[in-house]
mmCIF file of C-alpha atoms in Angstrom:
data_model
loop_
_atom_site.group_PDB
_atom_site.id
_atom_site.type_symbol
_atom_site.label_atom_id
_atom_site.label_comp_id
_atom_site.label_asym_id
_atom_site.label_seq_id
_atom_site.Cartn_x
_atom_site.Cartn_y
_atom_site.Cartn_z
ATOM 1 C CA MET A 1 -6.791 33.138 -25.036
ATOM 2 C CA LYS A 2 -5.750 32.837 -21.337
ATOM 3 C CA PRO A 3 -5.383 29.780 -19.519
ATOM 4 C CA ILE A 4 -7.974 28.722 -17.245
ATOM 5 C CA PHE A 5 -5.095 28.098 -14.133
ATOM 6 C CA SER A 6 -2.329 30.205 -13.658
ATOM 7 C CA ARG A 7 0.937 28.663 -13.018
ATOM 8 C CA GLY A 8 2.624 30.326 -10.185
ATOM 9 C CA PRO A 9 6.301 29.533 -8.796
ATOM 10 C CA SER A 10 7.213 25.604 -8.190
ATOM 11 C CA LEU A 11 7.322 23.979 -5.100
ATOM 12 C CA GLN A 12 11.446 23.976 -5.332
ATOM 13 C CA LEU A 13 11.204 27.703 -5.068
ATOM 14 C CA ARG A 14 8.098 28.382 -2.594
ATOM 15 C CA LEU A 15 9.965 25.736 0.040
ATOM 16 C CA PHE A 16 13.650 27.532 -0.932
ATOM 17 C CA PHE A 17 12.008 30.550 0.225
ATOM 18 C CA THR A 18 10.452 29.661 3.009
ATOM 19 C CA VAL A 19 13.713 28.479 4.452
ATOM 20 C CA ILE A 20 15.130 32.073 4.446
ATOM 21 C CA ILE A 21 12.696 33.265 5.986
ATOM 22 C CA ALA A 22 12.796 31.084 8.949
ATOM 23 C CA ILE A 23 16.349 31.036 9.012
ATOM 24 C CA VAL A 24 16.346 34.742 9.447
ATOM 25 C CA MET A 25 13.411 34.625 11.858
ATOM 26 C CA ILE A 26 15.663 32.004 13.660
ATOM 27 C CA PHE A 27 18.464 34.292 14.081
ATOM 28 C CA ALA A 28 16.539 37.365 15.228
ATOM 29 C CA ASP A 29 15.067 35.937 17.908
ATOM 30 C CA SER A 30 18.034 33.982 19.581
ATOM 31 C CA ARG A 31 20.288 36.903 18.424
ATOM 32 C CA LEU A 32 18.381 40.418 18.549
ATOM 33 C CA GLY A 33 15.315 38.953 20.858
ATOM 34 C CA THR A 34 13.014 40.441 18.508
ATOM 35 C CA PHE A 35 10.379 37.522 19.102
ATOM 36 C CA VAL A 36 10.303 38.370 22.839
ATOM 37 C CA LYS A 37 7.282 40.637 23.167
ATOM 38 C CA ILE A 38 5.112 39.015 21.276
ATOM 39 C CA ARG A 39 6.252 35.723 22.660
ATOM 40 C CA THR A 40 5.125 37.009 26.229
ATOM 41 C CA TYR A 41 2.144 38.309 25.006
ATOM 42 C CA MET A 42 1.684 34.249 23.646
ATOM 43 C CA ASP A 43 2.469 33.523 27.003
ATOM 44 C CA THR A 44 0.219 34.935 28.357
ATOM 45 C CA ALA A 45 -2.810 34.335 26.272
ATOM 46 C CA VAL A 46 -2.007 30.627 26.832
ATOM 47 C CA SER A 47 -1.849 31.210 30.883
ATOM 48 C CA PRO A 48 -6.094 30.434 31.214
ATOM 49 C CA PHE A 49 -5.265 26.718 29.792
ATOM 50 C CA TYR A 50 -2.466 26.441 31.913
ATOM 51 C CA PHE A 51 -4.804 26.841 34.807
ATOM 52 C CA LEU A 52 -7.254 24.512 33.379
ATOM 53 C CA ALA A 53 -5.802 21.741 32.707
ATOM 54 C CA ASN A 54 -4.216 21.632 35.920
ATOM 55 C CA GLY A 55 -6.911 22.179 38.323
ATOM 56 C CA PRO A 56 -8.329 18.383 38.095
ATOM 57 C CA ARG A 57 -4.962 17.348 40.089
ATOM 58 C CA GLN A 58 -5.656 20.076 42.157
ATOM 59 C CA ILE A 59 -9.472 18.913 43.108
ATOM 60 C CA LEU A 60 -7.447 15.018 42.927
ATOM 61 C CA ASP A 61 -5.587 16.121 45.645
ATOM 62 C CA ASN A 62 -7.723 17.960 47.762
ATOM 63 C CA VAL A 63 -10.064 14.808 47.475
ATOM 64 C CA SER A 64 -7.330 12.478 48.611
ATOM 65 C CA ALA A 65 -6.684 14.579 51.704
ATOM 66 C CA THR A 66 -9.986 14.678 52.581
ATOM 67 C CA LEU A 67 -10.500 10.458 52.355
ATOM 68 C CA THR A 68 -7.299 10.169 54.314
ATOM 69 C CA SER A 69 -8.279 8.180 57.489
ATOM 70 C CA ARG A 70 -7.568 9.171 61.335
ATOM 71 C CA GLU A 71 -4.771 7.269 61.842
ATOM 72 C CA GLN A 72 -2.748 8.151 59.112
ATOM 73 C CA LEU A 73 -3.686 11.803 59.793
ATOM 74 C CA VAL A 74 -2.381 11.511 63.709
ATOM 75 C CA ARG A 75 1.331 10.071 62.981
ATOM 76 C CA GLU A 76 1.484 12.726 59.725
ATOM 77 C CA ASN A 77 0.492 15.371 62.897
ATOM 78 C CA ALA A 78 2.675 14.020 65.314
ATOM 79 C CA ALA A 79 5.130 13.389 62.530
ATOM 80 C CA LEU A 80 4.752 17.677 61.548
ATOM 81 C CA ARG A 81 4.524 18.820 65.513
ATOM 82 C CA GLN A 82 8.681 17.251 65.669
ATOM 83 C CA GLU A 83 9.389 18.464 63.030
ATOM 84 C CA LEU A 84 8.067 22.089 63.447
ATOM 85 C CA LEU A 85 10.119 21.158 67.246
ATOM 86 C CA LEU A 86 13.220 20.624 65.838
ATOM 87 C CA LYS A 87 13.291 24.382 63.179
ATOM 88 C CA ASN A 88 11.726 26.016 66.200
ATOM 89 C CA SER A 89 15.248 25.715 68.316
ATOM 90 C CA ASP A 90 17.514 25.620 64.824
ATOM 91 C CA LEU A 91 15.616 29.353 64.112
ATOM 92 C CA GLN A 92 16.431 30.214 67.244
ATOM 93 C CA LEU A 93 20.490 29.473 66.645
ATOM 94 C CA LEU A 94 19.489 31.470 63.576
ATOM 95 C CA GLY A 95 18.704 34.408 64.976
ATOM 96 C CA GLN A 96 21.444 34.686 67.271
ATOM 97 C CA PHE A 97 24.336 33.576 64.538
ATOM 98 C CA ARG A 98 22.635 36.480 62.491
ATOM 99 C CA GLN A 99 22.196 38.930 64.896
ATOM 100 C CA GLU A 100 25.964 37.616 65.958
ATOM 101 C CA ASN A 101 26.907 38.205 62.193
ATOM 102 C CA VAL A 102 25.502 41.932 61.989
ATOM 103 C CA ARG A 103 28.011 43.959 64.561
ATOM 104 C CA LEU A 104 30.897 41.842 63.347
ATOM 105 C CA ARG A 105 30.781 42.405 59.607
ATOM 106 C CA GLU A 106 30.071 46.609 61.691
ATOM 107 C CA LEU A 107 33.255 45.839 63.164
ATOM 108 C CA LEU A 108 34.851 44.536 59.929
ATOM 109 C CA GLY A 109 32.988 47.758 57.859
ATOM 110 C CA SER A 110 31.667 45.442 56.219
ATOM 111 C CA PRO A 111 28.564 45.694 54.068
ATOM 112 C CA LEU A 112 25.783 43.813 55.229
ATOM 113 C CA ARG A 113 24.071 41.203 53.316
ATOM 114 C CA GLN A 114 20.154 41.688 52.807
ATOM 115 C CA GLU A 115 18.176 39.414 53.367
ATOM 116 C CA GLU A 116 16.502 37.197 50.521
ATOM 117 C CA GLN A 117 12.630 37.704 49.966
ATOM 118 C CA LYS A 118 11.471 34.490 48.900
ATOM 119 C CA MET A 119 7.608 33.502 47.372
ATOM 120 C CA VAL A 120 5.889 30.044 47.122
ATOM 121 C CA THR A 121 5.186 29.176 43.125
ATOM 122 C CA GLN A 122 3.630 26.497 42.177
ATOM 123 C CA VAL A 123 4.054 24.472 38.669
ATOM 124 C CA LEU A 124 1.728 23.917 36.369
ATOM 125 C CA SER A 125 3.197 21.806 33.662
ATOM 126 C CA SER A 126 6.349 21.117 32.557
ATOM 127 C CA GLY A 127 7.599 20.840 29.145
ATOM 128 C CA THR A 128 7.095 18.358 26.298
ATOM 129 C CA ASP A 129 10.613 19.164 24.624
ATOM 130 C CA PRO A 130 12.922 16.513 24.720
ATOM 131 C CA TYR A 131 15.911 19.137 23.788
ATOM 132 C CA SER A 132 14.791 21.139 26.650
ATOM 133 C CA ASP A 133 14.136 20.722 30.288
ATOM 134 C CA GLN A 134 11.645 23.605 31.333
ATOM 135 C CA VAL A 135 8.432 24.210 33.761
ATOM 136 C CA VAL A 136 5.649 27.043 34.156
ATOM 137 C CA ILE A 137 5.295 28.004 37.390
ATOM 138 C CA ASP A 138 1.681 30.265 38.726
ATOM 139 C CA LYS A 139 3.784 33.665 39.304
ATOM 140 C CA GLY A 140 4.134 36.224 36.368
ATOM 141 C CA ALA A 141 5.073 39.735 35.798
ATOM 142 C CA SER A 142 1.604 40.950 38.739
ATOM 143 C CA GLU A 143 3.699 39.020 41.228
ATOM 144 C CA GLY A 144 6.677 41.058 40.171
ATOM 145 C CA VAL A 145 9.026 38.415 38.825
ATOM 146 C CA TYR A 146 11.814 39.176 36.481
ATOM 147 C CA GLU A 147 14.097 37.360 33.804
ATOM 148 C CA GLY A 148 16.694 35.450 35.283
ATOM 149 C CA GLN A 149 14.900 35.450 39.067
ATOM 150 C CA PRO A 150 16.815 32.372 40.591
ATOM 151 C CA VAL A 151 14.732 29.612 41.658
ATOM 152 C CA ILE A 152 14.840 26.671 44.522
ATOM 153 C CA SER A 153 13.032 23.938 45.765
ATOM 154 C CA ASP A 154 13.432 23.132 50.114
ATOM 155 C CA LYS A 155 16.687 20.453 48.784
ATOM 156 C CA GLY A 156 18.690 23.110 46.587
ATOM 157 C CA VAL A 157 18.753 25.259 43.486
ATOM 158 C CA VAL A 158 15.729 24.073 40.739
ATOM 159 C CA GLY A 159 17.209 27.164 37.968
ATOM 160 C CA GLN A 160 15.525 30.419 36.703
ATOM 161 C CA VAL A 161 13.573 32.213 35.213
ATOM 162 C CA ILE A 162 13.814 32.570 31.290
ATOM 163 C CA ALA A 163 10.744 34.031 29.954
ATOM 164 C CA VAL A 164 7.760 36.330 31.823
ATOM 165 C CA GLY A 165 3.937 36.339 31.363
ATOM 166 C CA GLN A 166 1.730 38.405 32.749
ATOM 167 C CA PHE A 167 0.126 35.355 35.404
ATOM 168 C CA THR A 168 2.834 32.657 34.435
ATOM 169 C CA SER A 169 6.158 31.965 34.224
ATOM 170 C CA ARG A 170 8.726 29.948 32.297
ATOM 171 C CA VAL A 171 11.384 28.562 34.020
ATOM 172 C CA LEU A 172 14.617 26.355 32.483
ATOM 173 C CA LEU A 173 16.182 24.061 35.085
ATOM 174 C CA ILE A 174 20.141 23.159 35.754
ATOM 175 C CA CYS A 175 19.535 19.545 34.195
ATOM 176 C CA ASP A 176 19.310 22.125 30.367
ATOM 177 C CA VAL A 177 21.588 20.594 28.078
ATOM 178 C CA SER A 178 22.113 24.847 27.471
ATOM 179 C CA HIS A 179 22.418 25.717 31.532
ATOM 180 C CA ALA A 180 25.395 26.199 33.370
ATOM 181 C CA LEU A 181 26.226 27.201 36.502
ATOM 182 C CA PRO A 182 29.143 29.009 38.839
ATOM 183 C CA ILE A 183 29.887 26.069 41.855
ATOM 184 C CA GLN A 184 32.797 25.981 44.276
ATOM 185 C CA VAL A 185 33.268 23.148 46.218
ATOM 186 C CA LEU A 186 32.547 23.089 49.748
ATOM 187 C CA ARG A 187 35.635 20.753 51.352
ATOM 188 C CA ASN A 188 38.356 22.533 49.841
ATOM 189 C CA ASP A 189 36.769 25.773 47.833
ATOM 190 C CA ILE A 190 37.108 24.600 44.542
ATOM 191 C CA ARG A 191 35.580 26.740 42.402
ATOM 192 C CA VAL A 192 34.295 25.047 39.092
ATOM 193 C CA ILE A 193 31.252 25.644 36.125
ATOM 194 C CA ALA A 194 29.116 22.659 36.494
ATOM 195 C CA ALA A 195 27.035 22.077 33.081
ATOM 196 C CA GLY A 196 23.768 20.388 32.340
ATOM 197 C CA ASN A 197 23.454 16.897 30.270
ATOM 198 C CA GLY A 198 20.022 16.216 30.434
ATOM 199 C CA CYS A 199 17.622 15.991 33.038
ATOM 200 C CA THR A 200 17.692 12.144 32.697
ATOM 201 C CA GLU A 201 21.456 12.474 33.461
ATOM 202 C CA ASP A 202 23.727 13.901 36.609
ATOM 203 C CA LEU A 203 25.450 17.500 36.418
ATOM 204 C CA GLN A 204 28.850 17.174 34.549
ATOM 205 C CA LEU A 205 32.019 19.489 35.913
ATOM 206 C CA GLU A 206 34.268 20.816 32.951
ATOM 207 C CA HIS A 207 37.766 21.519 31.898
ATOM 208 C CA LEU A 208 39.212 20.058 34.887
ATOM 209 C CA PRO A 209 42.293 18.633 35.483
ATOM 210 C CA ASN A 210 43.610 15.057 36.641
ATOM 211 C CA ASN A 211 44.664 16.351 39.479
ATOM 212 C CA THR A 212 41.686 18.036 40.825
ATOM 213 C CA ASP A 213 41.579 17.525 44.616
ATOM 214 C CA ILE A 214 37.218 16.856 43.809
ATOM 215 C CA ARG A 215 36.119 13.083 45.389
ATOM 216 C CA VAL A 216 32.979 10.887 45.053
ATOM 217 C CA GLY A 217 30.275 13.043 48.335
ATOM 218 C CA ASP A 218 31.683 16.152 47.994
ATOM 219 C CA VAL A 219 29.339 18.757 48.698
ATOM 220 C CA LEU A 220 28.767 21.545 45.416
ATOM 221 C CA VAL A 221 26.754 25.267 46.364
ATOM 222 C CA THR A 222 26.743 28.378 44.203
ATOM 223 C CA SER A 223 29.902 30.535 44.244
ATOM 224 C CA GLY A 224 28.078 33.527 43.572
ATOM 225 C CA LEU A 225 29.913 34.541 40.560
ATOM 226 C CA GLY A 226 27.867 34.788 38.111
ATOM 227 C CA GLY A 227 25.854 37.313 40.730
ATOM 228 C CA ARG A 228 22.268 35.457 40.125
ATOM 229 C CA PHE A 229 22.661 33.244 42.219
ATOM 230 C CA PRO A 230 23.376 34.235 45.555
ATOM 231 C CA GLU A 231 26.329 32.266 47.391
ATOM 232 C CA GLY A 232 26.452 28.558 49.417
ATOM 233 C CA TYR A 233 22.685 27.245 48.463
ATOM 234 C CA PRO A 234 23.193 23.491 47.637
ATOM 235 C CA VAL A 235 23.507 22.093 44.297
ATOM 236 C CA ALA A 236 25.040 18.382 43.517
ATOM 237 C CA VAL A 237 26.919 15.773 45.356
ATOM 238 C CA VAL A 238 29.244 14.214 43.503
ATOM 239 C CA SER A 239 28.632 11.108 42.742
ATOM 240 C CA SER A 240 31.842 9.648 40.129
ATOM 241 C CA VAL A 241 35.232 10.726 39.229
ATOM 242 C CA LYS A 242 36.824 9.290 36.118
ATOM 243 C CA VAL A 243 39.686 9.628 34.574
ATOM 244 C CA ASP A 244 40.782 9.933 31.143
ATOM 245 C CA THR A 245 44.294 8.957 30.494
ATOM 246 C CA GLN A 246 43.366 9.611 26.744
ATOM 247 C CA ARG A 247 42.514 12.987 27.330
ATOM 248 C CA ALA A 248 43.885 13.993 29.719
ATOM 249 C CA TYR A 249 41.578 15.967 32.522
ATOM 250 C CA THR A 250 39.092 14.159 34.337
ATOM 251 C CA VAL A 251 35.247 13.845 34.224
ATOM 252 C CA ILE A 252 33.055 14.314 37.216
ATOM 253 C CA ARG A 253 29.570 13.830 37.576
ATOM 254 C CA ALA A 254 27.044 15.272 40.226
ATOM 255 C CA ARG A 255 23.607 14.369 41.081
ATOM 256 C CA PRO A 256 21.444 17.567 42.297
ATOM 257 C CA THR A 257 20.425 17.698 45.878
ATOM 258 C CA ALA A 258 16.765 18.534 44.042
ATOM 259 C CA GLU A 259 14.358 16.455 42.616
ATOM 260 C CA LEU A 260 14.140 18.395 38.749
ATOM 261 C CA GLN A 261 11.698 15.488 37.950
ATOM 262 C CA ARG A 262 9.152 15.496 40.525
ATOM 263 C CA LEU A 263 8.636 19.257 41.034
ATOM 264 C CA ARG A 264 5.553 20.611 42.637
ATOM 265 C CA TYR A 265 6.102 24.383 44.990
ATOM 266 C CA LEU A 266 9.206 25.676 44.034
ATOM 267 C CA LEU A 267 10.395 29.429 45.782
ATOM 268 C CA LEU A 268 11.407 32.915 43.987
ATOM 269 C CA MET A 269 13.849 34.847 45.252
ATOM 270 C CA TRP A 270 14.179 38.571 45.573
ATOM 271 C CA GLY A 271 16.899 40.408 47.023
ATOM 272 C CA VAL A 272 19.640 39.968 45.551
ATOM 273 C CA ASP A 273 21.396 43.677 45.872
ATOM 274 C CA LYS A 274 24.700 45.271 44.211
ATOM 275 C CA ASN A 275 26.740 44.082 47.557
ATOM 276 C CA SER A 276 25.981 41.012 47.387
ATOM 277 C CA ARG A 277 26.303 40.253 44.062
ATOM 278 C CA VAL A 278 30.297 40.408 44.639
ATOM 279 C CA ALA A 279 31.569 36.875 46.136
ATOM 280 C CA LEU A 280 31.816 36.027 49.925
ATOM 281 C CA PRO A 281 35.247 35.057 51.254
ATOM 282 C CA THR A 282 35.868 31.571 51.435
ATOM 283 C CA ASP A 283 35.373 31.791 55.486
ATOM 284 C CA ASP A 284 31.843 32.821 54.723
ATOM 285 C CA VAL A 285 30.424 30.398 52.366
ATOM 286 C CA HIS A 286 31.040 28.302 54.641
ATOM 287 C CA LYS A 287 29.295 29.622 57.181
ATOM 288 C CA VAL A 288 26.248 30.671 55.130
ATOM 289 C CA ALA A 289 26.464 27.180 53.247
ATOM 290 C CA ASN A 290 26.780 25.259 56.522
ATOM 291 C CA GLU A 291 23.913 26.956 57.713
ATOM 292 C CA ARG A 292 21.837 26.680 54.749
ATOM 293 C CA LEU A 293 22.565 23.290 54.580
ATOM 294 C CA MET A 294 21.226 22.573 58.163
ATOM 295 C CA GLN A 295 17.916 23.652 57.375
ATOM 296 C CA MET A 296 17.197 22.201 53.588
ATOM 297 C CA MET A 297 18.974 18.607 54.411
ATOM 298 C CA PRO A 298 20.264 17.635 56.959
ATOM 299 C CA HIS A 299 21.405 14.169 55.545
ATOM 300 C CA VAL A 300 23.763 15.163 53.266
ATOM 301 C CA LEU A 301 25.433 17.734 55.803
ATOM 302 C CA PRO A 302 29.584 17.092 55.209
ATOM 303 C CA SER A 303 31.555 15.073 57.642
ATOM 304 C CA PRO A 304 33.215 16.999 60.696
ATOM 305 C CA ASP A 305 36.990 17.482 57.688
ATOM 306 C CA MET A 306 34.832 19.656 55.742
ATOM 307 C CA GLY A 307 36.493 22.676 54.806
ATOM 308 C CA PRO A 308 40.120 23.948 54.319
ATOM 309 C CA PRO A 309 42.532 21.580 55.722
ATOM 310 C CA ALA A 310 44.355 22.624 59.138
ATOM 311 C CA PRO A 311 47.573 23.295 59.092
ATOM 312 C CA SER A 312 49.849 20.280 60.551
ATOM 313 C CA GLY A 313 51.328 20.860 64.155
ATOM 314 C CA THR A 314 51.128 22.392 66.403
ATOM 315 C CA PRO A 315 51.632 26.020 65.798
ATOM 316 C CA ALA A 316 54.523 27.423 66.591
ATOM 317 C CA GLN A 317 55.618 29.478 69.369
ATOM 318 C CA ALA A 318 57.103 33.084 69.661
ATOM 319 C CA PRO A 319 60.917 33.459 70.347
ATOM 320 C CA ASP A 320 61.140 34.445 73.728
ATOM 321 C CA PHE A 321 62.594 37.620 74.655
ATOM 322 C CA VAL A 322 66.402 38.456 73.108
ATOM 323 C CA GLY A 323 67.626 41.710 75.138
ATOM 324 C CA PRO A 324 70.458 44.449 73.703
ATOM 325 C CA PRO A 325 73.850 42.064 74.142
ATOM 326 C CA ALA A 326 75.549 42.423 77.213
ATOM 327 C CA PRO A 327 79.465 44.052 77.375
ATOM 328 C CA PRO A 328 82.499 42.357 77.530
ATOM 329 C CA ALA A 329 83.610 40.461 80.615
ATOM 330 C CA ARG A 330 86.001 42.831 82.982
ATOM 331 C CA SER A 331 89.471 41.221 83.943
ATOM 332 C CA ALA A 332 90.776 40.168 87.519
ATOM 333 C CA PRO A 333 92.346 43.798 88.119
ATOM 334 C CA ALA A 334 89.181 45.653 87.824
ATOM 335 C CA VAL A 335 86.632 43.024 89.548
ATOM 336 C CA GLN A 336 88.935 43.650 92.329
ATOM 337 C CA GLU A 337 88.735 47.098 92.134
ATOM 338 C CA ARG A 338 84.791 47.605 92.040
ATOM 339 C CA ARG A 339 84.956 45.188 95.536
ATOM 340 C CA SER A 340 87.017 47.513 96.729
ATOM 341 C CA ARG A 341 85.105 50.321 96.547
ATOM 342 C CA SER A 342 81.533 48.327 96.903
ATOM 343 C CA SER A 343 83.682 47.862 100.556
ATOM 344 C CA GLN A 344 84.260 51.345 100.914
ATOM 345 C CA ASN A 345 80.355 51.875 99.737
ATOM 346 C CA PRO A 346 77.798 48.855 101.982
ATOM 347 C CA THR A 347 74.875 51.133 101.897
ATOM 348 C CA THR A 348 75.039 50.823 97.988
ATOM 349 C CA SER A 349 76.454 47.395 98.153
ATOM 350 C CA SER A 350 73.275 46.660 100.923
ATOM 351 C CA GLN A 351 70.002 47.906 98.670
ATOM 352 C CA ASN A 352 70.589 45.018 96.021
ATOM 353 C CA THR A 353 68.198 42.460 94.582
ATOM 354 C CA PRO A 354 68.032 38.395 95.641
ATOM 355 C CA ALA A 355 67.790 38.855 91.482
ATOM 356 C CA GLN A 356 70.741 40.835 90.759
ATOM 357 C CA GLU A 357 72.814 38.701 93.313
ATOM 358 C CA SER A 358 71.843 36.315 90.879
ATOM 359 C CA SER A 359 72.013 37.684 87.922
ATOM 360 C CA ALA A 360 76.157 38.628 89.016
ATOM 361 C CA ARG A 361 76.543 35.301 90.354
ATOM 362 C CA ALA A 362 76.095 34.278 86.420
ATOM 363 C CA ALA A 363 77.991 36.791 85.192
ATOM 364 C CA THR A 364 80.791 36.179 87.308
ATOM 365 C CA ALA A 365 80.948 31.459 86.524
ATOM 366 C CA PRO A 366 79.779 31.752 82.922
ATOM 367 C CA GLY A 367 79.978 27.670 83.217
ATOM 368 C CA THR A 368 77.943 27.340 86.104
ATOM 369 C CA PRO A 369 73.602 27.571 85.213
ATOM 370 C CA ALA A 370 72.465 30.409 85.680
ATOM 371 C CA GLN A 371 69.052 30.832 87.978
ATOM 372 C CA ASN A 372 66.211 33.931 87.519
ATOM 373 C CA ALA A 373 64.564 36.054 89.714
ATOM 374 C CA SER A 374 61.257 32.642 90.412
ATOM 375 C CA GLY A 375 64.541 30.174 91.041
ATOM 376 C CA ARG A 376 64.150 28.086 87.684
ATOM 377 C CA THR A 377 67.216 27.565 85.963
ATOM 378 C CA MET A 378 68.288 28.532 82.564
ATOM 379 C CA SER A 379 70.867 25.872 80.930
ATOM 380 C CA THR A 380 73.881 27.520 79.506
ATOM 381 C CA GLN A 381 76.640 26.278 76.935
ATOM 382 C CA ASN A 382 80.378 26.941 77.658
ATOM 383 C CA ALA A 383 81.594 28.831 74.499
ATOM 384 C CA PRO A 384 85.317 27.392 73.795
ATOM 385 C CA THR A 385 88.212 29.524 75.356
ATOM 386 C CA GLN A 386 89.478 31.292 71.804
ATOM 387 C CA ASN A 387 91.552 33.807 71.215
ATOM 388 C CA THR A 388 89.352 35.366 69.067
ATOM 389 C CA PRO A 389 87.399 38.017 70.492
ATOM 390 C CA THR A 390 84.582 36.867 73.118
ATOM 391 C CA GLN A 391 81.279 36.115 71.777
ATOM 392 C CA ASN A 392 78.026 36.203 73.584
ATOM 393 C CA THR A 393 76.323 33.333 74.526
ATOM 394 C CA PRO A 394 72.310 33.551 73.980
ATOM 395 C CA SER A 395 72.435 32.932 77.828
ATOM 396 C CA GLU A 396 73.532 35.966 78.159
ATOM 397 C CA ARG A 397 72.362 37.358 75.718
ATOM 398 C CA ARG A 398 69.056 36.760 78.013
ATOM 399 C CA GLN A 399 70.601 38.794 80.984
ATOM 400 C CA PRO A 400 71.338 42.727 80.306
ATOM 401 C CA SER A 401 71.490 43.470 83.916
ATOM 402 C CA ALA A 402 74.490 41.173 84.594
ATOM 403 C CA ALA A 403 76.838 43.753 83.533
ATOM 404 C CA SER A 404 74.224 46.917 86.232
ATOM 405 C CA PRO A 405 76.909 48.749 88.631
ATOM 406 C CA GLY A 406 73.787 46.979 91.007
ATOM 407 C CA ALA A 407 75.046 43.282 90.210
ATOM 408 C CA SER A 408 79.044 44.358 90.077
ATOM 409 C CA SER A 409 78.566 46.039 93.491
ATOM 410 C CA SER A 410 76.468 43.032 94.737
ATOM 411 C CA GLY A 411 79.805 40.754 94.059
ATOM 412 C CA GLY A 412 81.727 43.516 97.389
ATOM 413 C CA ASN A 413 79.289 41.623 99.613
ATOM 414 C CA ARG A 414 79.527 37.657 98.837
#
């Protein structure tokens, strides 16, 4: 006789197999990316609900803008006009600097950097997962969005795209615990890694020794070493520096420049080619970073002493020209013999210039200060008289004309 209710596997066995299948699926998704396409299809299927949920907020924004008072509109219009005037003046200088940069790069033979193409996007929703900081934007594969694409705001770097649907995309913020970004200090070019620590906390700079020269208030910009984010975009400002005496390293935290908890409109960036993936030199990073800081957030501009420290003192001057050493001074009989020759040949002695005469005087009287052709006195030092061979002093080395025939013949005229 068959039982009325057939007995299946026990609950413990079912739970065991379920856990094993879940572990295998998680491993396959994280390591092999097996369910990437399935996740993309699911995001595309759910995207209409994002737009539907975002509809009431857009309606309320439009209604509030319509009911704004006339006085407030006038004030906003005046403020926007003033801001537009300042931005236009900065754009004029920026265009001039850009053309100058292009010409200098052509002269140096460096590859020209392409301008990044940007597209404005709107945040549809933020993630509800407490262990992941992500947002959903209203641009997808139909607009050319790709995985790993950098995303910025009007104040700094926001994150990168990690999942792309047909009409929506998912952006991982830089404050997420699984995100790390290569950056550098704008003041002294120290390159470090900024790791996310949750959007309620500041970014953390890891693996730094105690003697690292990073101060509170230093501006951190993208270094471009990862090949994903362009160089020079502001990321954070150092908020605290604490030395851990027990672990022999410095705990540094930095506050992101972008308001990551109040994101509304973002910018998607294109145009990162093979040449621009190579990190720029230090001077170019400084120029690009200062230009972008001027445009995006002038209230955190670095101080005038920002950048690598200048060398102390005045630059060393090049040493005076040192000519070939003059031959040893002749004895008295040789000088008298040359004087007698010069007296027999007055034509040669009459062609001597004042400069030759002054140099001859310096050669015959080494103990007195010599004068050059311009009349300036050149100080010399009397060498001590010794029985050893005569050594030429620096002043004699600077006057190679002292032993010239014209100089020796001028002694007869004197």
